[in-house]
């Protein structure tokens, strides 16, 4: 689905900038970000390390404040975290003092849902991610992939319209990662949410995205937006997928080179 | 610190100790090493005595100071400040003395733990309160608990309160500052998860921050356990009028070295039992802290 499909976008970033108040001169992390995300669209952020991808995700999540511009979600300006936006972190984020089920139902507990109902809900949510039998396990008894699936179930518990994923599979091995990608596509279809997915992996971007947003090195700006018009399920070895991957590699290489050159000059 | 090292055979994998190859349960092996270790120590002491190198009046060996249990116990019959003695038997008095000291430590530690964690949380929860209180606490923290002893006696007179106060004060400042630094060190991710899932500030403190900081606070409590025993003995020695500390002072003033070593043995054993008990509590309440870490039984 495209953002130009006629419907108003679910999420809009207008001229968004973020300046970190570091000691010395302020640090411009993001500058002039303009982005529309349609309902149920899958958008992947790709860019050199430190270009501000996580920062943009945190701004959209409402965990950080924009320095300039505005972010709107579902028609209202983002001023803090809200249950319309879920976030999945790179590292394991389950609380070790709760069982997997309690972790998944944490958002419901905050809303005052009774324990018995919470447990039912947790089992139903865990079933969606294929691990209903783990409801009474402790997080440290799960593998890395299962932890991220549980985190996904937790994020889905509040029925978000936007799911923000910050390199959620970065710590997983290649096989698990590819399984998790298939799985994420299912969750995406099933939930009807829009996905904003950060990754360093070009193959992952090609496998998942409707559109890939490529960022420039500091300050983070949008360098180009590459639509991935391939039917799903996708074959990463098809010539079309290869060509897109090469194109993204070129775009990214320029930025990585530029980032290096800049660091040399600053030295 | 001492308290950590004093645990029962929490042998790290990288230490010299090796697992038993004979199929003996590890608990039994550990117990045997305990017996061996204490046996060697006592044996050397006895040998020094048997060879006539140590004056039994000054350094009586274990078999002498432990022999006359009943004789020793009589010194524990409480004679309060007025000089009245109770009708309790010697053994009962010994028990009462031990219980009295233990209860003071428990009361002081509990009050100190709850009080300091509460104050630490309030300091971080209410900015104004924190700004007002934190500098004073930071300033008072380095004062040795022993320096508070006169204050304890001025304010609370004699009896239990000053001893409990001493234990409380020995824990309170350290623990408050520790609570604050633990709150500040709570993983950003946990806090973010709380915020993203829609936690209010109150819910964030109660449901994320408190469980996140409890394990390390419990470690701090355990490390201060022996300090608490130290100040309670000092408090008892100087003004409370009962307890193990008073017996130590009695041994000193009557030049009774047997009694002194007997009491030391008691204090050591009780301190050890306290540490074991605290570790039990820790592994029950803080079940999620991995067993390989701080609370291997
Ligand atoms: N809280 C903060 N205070 C100051 N500077 C920050 C803060 N968070 C991030 N930065 C800086 O902002 C820049 C962008 O950080 P960000 O984490 O968004 O990058 P990223 O694109 O996610 O990088 P990576 O791919 O390595 O995760 C970095 O240079 C980082 O040092
Ligand atoms: Mg990042």
mmCIF file of N, CA and C in Angstrom, chain A residues 58 61 63 81-83 85-87 89 91 93-98 106-107 109-110 138 140 154 157-158, chain B residues 187-200 203-204 206-209 211-212 287-290:
data_model
loop_
_atom_site.group_PDB
_atom_site.id
_atom_site.type_symbol
_atom_site.label_atom_id
_atom_site.label_comp_id
_atom_site.label_asym_id
_atom_site.label_seq_id
_atom_site.Cartn_x
_atom_site.Cartn_y
_atom_site.Cartn_z
ATOM 1 N N UNK A 58 12.105 6.849 18.555
ATOM 2 C CA UNK A 58 11.779 7.284 19.913
ATOM 3 C C UNK A 58 10.935 8.561 19.899
ATOM 4 N N UNK A 61 7.545 7.404 19.072
ATOM 5 C CA UNK A 61 6.983 6.709 20.225
ATOM 6 C C UNK A 61 6.585 7.683 21.332
ATOM 7 N N UNK A 63 8.818 8.978 23.439
ATOM 8 C CA UNK A 63 9.756 8.857 24.562
ATOM 9 C C UNK A 63 10.725 10.035 24.594
ATOM 10 N N UNK A 81 4.198 9.136 25.117
ATOM 11 C CA UNK A 81 3.837 7.779 24.709
ATOM 12 C C UNK A 81 2.317 7.586 24.717
ATOM 13 N N UNK A 82 1.849 6.720 23.861
ATOM 14 C CA UNK A 82 0.423 6.440 23.814
ATOM 15 C C UNK A 82 0.205 5.014 23.353
ATOM 16 N N UNK A 83 -0.924 4.454 23.735
ATOM 17 C CA UNK A 83 -1.140 3.042 23.433
ATOM 18 C C UNK A 83 -1.434 2.811 21.951
ATOM 19 N N UNK A 85 0.690 3.564 19.795
ATOM 20 C CA UNK A 85 2.010 3.262 19.230
ATOM 21 C C UNK A 85 2.764 2.283 20.127
ATOM 22 N N UNK A 86 3.075 1.116 19.598
ATOM 23 C CA UNK A 86 3.842 0.128 20.356
ATOM 24 C C UNK A 86 5.295 0.167 19.921
ATOM 25 N N UNK A 87 6.193 -0.230 20.831
ATOM 26 C CA UNK A 87 7.623 -0.201 20.499
ATOM 27 C C UNK A 87 8.270 -1.511 20.915
ATOM 28 N N UNK A 89 12.013 -3.324 21.310
ATOM 29 C CA UNK A 89 13.401 -2.903 21.457
ATOM 30 C C UNK A 89 14.363 -3.942 20.883
ATOM 31 N N UNK A 91 17.194 -5.004 22.404
ATOM 32 C CA UNK A 91 17.620 -5.951 23.429
ATOM 33 C C UNK A 91 16.397 -6.544 24.121
ATOM 34 N N UNK A 93 13.661 -7.052 26.509
ATOM 35 C CA UNK A 93 13.056 -6.014 27.337
ATOM 36 C C UNK A 93 11.988 -6.587 28.258
ATOM 37 N N UNK A 94 11.941 -7.924 28.385
ATOM 38 C CA UNK A 94 10.975 -8.517 29.311
ATOM 39 C C UNK A 94 11.479 -8.299 30.736
ATOM 40 N N UNK A 95 10.559 -8.068 31.671
ATOM 41 C CA UNK A 95 10.961 -7.890 33.063
ATOM 42 C C UNK A 95 11.297 -9.247 33.660
ATOM 43 N N UNK A 96 12.486 -9.393 34.248
ATOM 44 C CA UNK A 96 12.874 -10.706 34.789
ATOM 45 C C UNK A 96 12.057 -11.100 36.015
ATOM 46 N N UNK A 97 11.384 -10.130 36.647
ATOM 47 C CA UNK A 97 10.641 -10.462 37.874
ATOM 48 C C UNK A 97 9.201 -10.894 37.586
ATOM 49 N N UNK A 98 8.859 -11.010 36.311
ATOM 50 C CA UNK A 98 7.517 -11.465 35.958
ATOM 51 C C UNK A 98 7.630 -12.696 35.079
ATOM 52 N N UNK A 106 1.281 -7.044 30.889
ATOM 53 C CA UNK A 106 1.674 -5.899 31.716
ATOM 54 C C UNK A 106 0.851 -4.652 31.395
ATOM 55 N N UNK A 107 0.651 -4.397 30.105
ATOM 56 C CA UNK A 107 -0.126 -3.222 29.703
ATOM 57 C C UNK A 107 -1.564 -3.299 30.201
ATOM 58 N N UNK A 109 -2.505 -4.930 32.884
ATOM 59 C CA UNK A 109 -2.464 -4.717 34.321
ATOM 60 C C UNK A 109 -2.433 -3.226 34.642
ATOM 61 N N UNK A 110 -1.660 -2.481 33.864
ATOM 62 C CA UNK A 110 -1.610 -1.037 34.086
ATOM 63 C C UNK A 110 -2.990 -0.413 33.886
ATOM 64 N N UNK A 138 9.671 -18.333 32.956
ATOM 65 C CA UNK A 138 10.338 -17.079 33.255
ATOM 66 C C UNK A 138 11.146 -16.648 32.038
ATOM 67 N N UNK A 140 14.092 -15.765 31.493
ATOM 68 C CA UNK A 140 15.438 -16.313 31.284
ATOM 69 C C UNK A 140 15.408 -17.782 30.840
ATOM 70 N N UNK A 154 3.438 -8.682 23.770
ATOM 71 C CA UNK A 154 3.167 -7.607 24.725
ATOM 72 C C UNK A 154 2.784 -6.312 23.997
ATOM 73 N N UNK A 157 -0.689 -6.372 22.697
ATOM 74 C CA UNK A 157 -1.782 -6.475 23.670
ATOM 75 C C UNK A 157 -2.623 -5.215 23.714
ATOM 76 N N UNK A 158 -2.021 -4.067 23.380
ATOM 77 C CA UNK A 158 -2.774 -2.815 23.453
ATOM 78 C C UNK A 158 -3.334 -2.417 22.088
ATOM 79 N N UNK B 187 17.727 0.168 34.216
ATOM 80 C CA UNK B 187 17.869 0.085 32.769
ATOM 81 C C UNK B 187 16.863 0.991 32.061
ATOM 82 N N UNK B 188 17.379 1.826 31.174
ATOM 83 C CA UNK B 188 16.552 2.756 30.405
ATOM 84 C C UNK B 188 15.452 1.982 29.672
ATOM 85 N N UNK B 189 15.804 0.772 29.235
ATOM 86 C CA UNK B 189 14.825 -0.026 28.486
ATOM 87 C C UNK B 189 13.617 -0.369 29.357
ATOM 88 N N UNK B 190 13.850 -0.775 30.605
ATOM 89 C CA UNK B 190 12.723 -1.115 31.484
ATOM 90 C C UNK B 190 11.807 0.091 31.667
ATOM 91 N N UNK B 191 12.431 1.253 31.914
ATOM 92 C CA UNK B 191 11.633 2.464 32.094
ATOM 93 C C UNK B 191 10.845 2.759 30.822
ATOM 94 N N UNK B 192 11.517 2.643 29.679
ATOM 95 C CA UNK B 192 10.833 2.905 28.410
ATOM 96 C C UNK B 192 9.687 1.927 28.178
ATOM 97 N N UNK B 193 9.886 0.658 28.514
ATOM 98 C CA UNK B 193 8.801 -0.311 28.373
ATOM 99 C C UNK B 193 7.606 0.144 29.206
ATOM 100 N N UNK B 194 7.872 0.542 30.440
ATOM 101 C CA UNK B 194 6.799 1.029 31.305
ATOM 102 C C UNK B 194 6.061 2.191 30.664
ATOM 103 N N UNK B 195 6.808 3.176 30.164
ATOM 104 C CA UNK B 195 6.183 4.360 29.577
ATOM 105 C C UNK B 195 5.379 3.999 28.332
ATOM 106 N N UNK B 196 5.989 3.147 27.478
ATOM 107 C CA UNK B 196 5.322 2.768 26.233
ATOM 108 C C UNK B 196 4.019 2.021 26.516
ATOM 109 N N UNK B 197 4.035 1.201 27.569
ATOM 110 C CA UNK B 197 2.823 0.436 27.874
ATOM 111 C C UNK B 197 1.804 1.286 28.631
ATOM 112 N N UNK B 198 2.121 2.542 28.842
ATOM 113 C CA UNK B 198 1.129 3.453 29.383
ATOM 114 C C UNK B 198 1.148 3.595 30.898
ATOM 115 N N UNK B 199 2.305 3.357 31.538
ATOM 116 C CA UNK B 199 2.366 3.475 32.993
ATOM 117 C C UNK B 199 2.343 4.942 33.407
ATOM 118 N N UNK B 200 1.575 5.226 34.473
ATOM 119 C CA UNK B 200 1.663 6.544 35.089
ATOM 120 C C UNK B 200 2.970 6.587 35.883
ATOM 121 N N UNK B 203 2.706 4.252 38.775
ATOM 122 C CA UNK B 203 2.816 2.843 38.357
ATOM 123 C C UNK B 203 4.251 2.511 37.976
ATOM 124 N N UNK B 204 4.917 3.482 37.352
ATOM 125 C CA UNK B 204 6.304 3.253 36.947
ATOM 126 C C UNK B 204 7.172 2.970 38.181
ATOM 127 N N UNK B 206 6.096 1.942 41.242
ATOM 128 C CA UNK B 206 5.680 0.760 41.992
ATOM 129 C C UNK B 206 5.935 -0.533 41.226
ATOM 130 N N UNK B 207 5.740 -0.524 39.921
ATOM 131 C CA UNK B 207 5.733 -1.785 39.189
ATOM 132 C C UNK B 207 6.984 -2.017 38.355
ATOM 133 N N UNK B 208 7.773 -0.984 38.143
ATOM 134 C CA UNK B 208 9.003 -1.186 37.378
ATOM 135 C C UNK B 208 10.225 -0.898 38.240
ATOM 136 N N UNK B 209 10.274 0.290 38.831
ATOM 137 C CA UNK B 209 11.511 0.707 39.493
ATOM 138 C C UNK B 209 11.760 -0.103 40.770
ATOM 139 N N UNK B 211 10.727 -3.239 41.755
ATOM 140 C CA UNK B 211 11.266 -4.589 41.508
ATOM 141 C C UNK B 211 12.644 -4.578 40.860
ATOM 142 N N UNK B 212 12.933 -3.561 40.062
ATOM 143 C CA UNK B 212 14.233 -3.533 39.393
ATOM 144 C C UNK B 212 15.369 -3.266 40.376
ATOM 145 N N UNK B 287 13.122 -14.291 43.567
ATOM 146 C CA UNK B 287 13.308 -15.564 42.878
ATOM 147 C C UNK B 287 13.938 -15.414 41.496
ATOM 148 N N UNK B 288 13.862 -14.211 40.915
ATOM 149 C CA UNK B 288 14.334 -14.085 39.538
ATOM 150 C C UNK B 288 15.824 -13.832 39.433
ATOM 151 N N UNK B 289 16.479 -13.531 40.586
ATOM 152 C CA UNK B 289 17.922 -13.315 40.526
ATOM 153 C C UNK B 289 18.580 -14.678 40.308
ATOM 154 N N UNK B 290 19.402 -14.809 39.265
ATOM 155 C CA UNK B 290 19.902 -16.130 38.928
ATOM 156 C C UNK B 290 20.680 -16.770 40.067
#
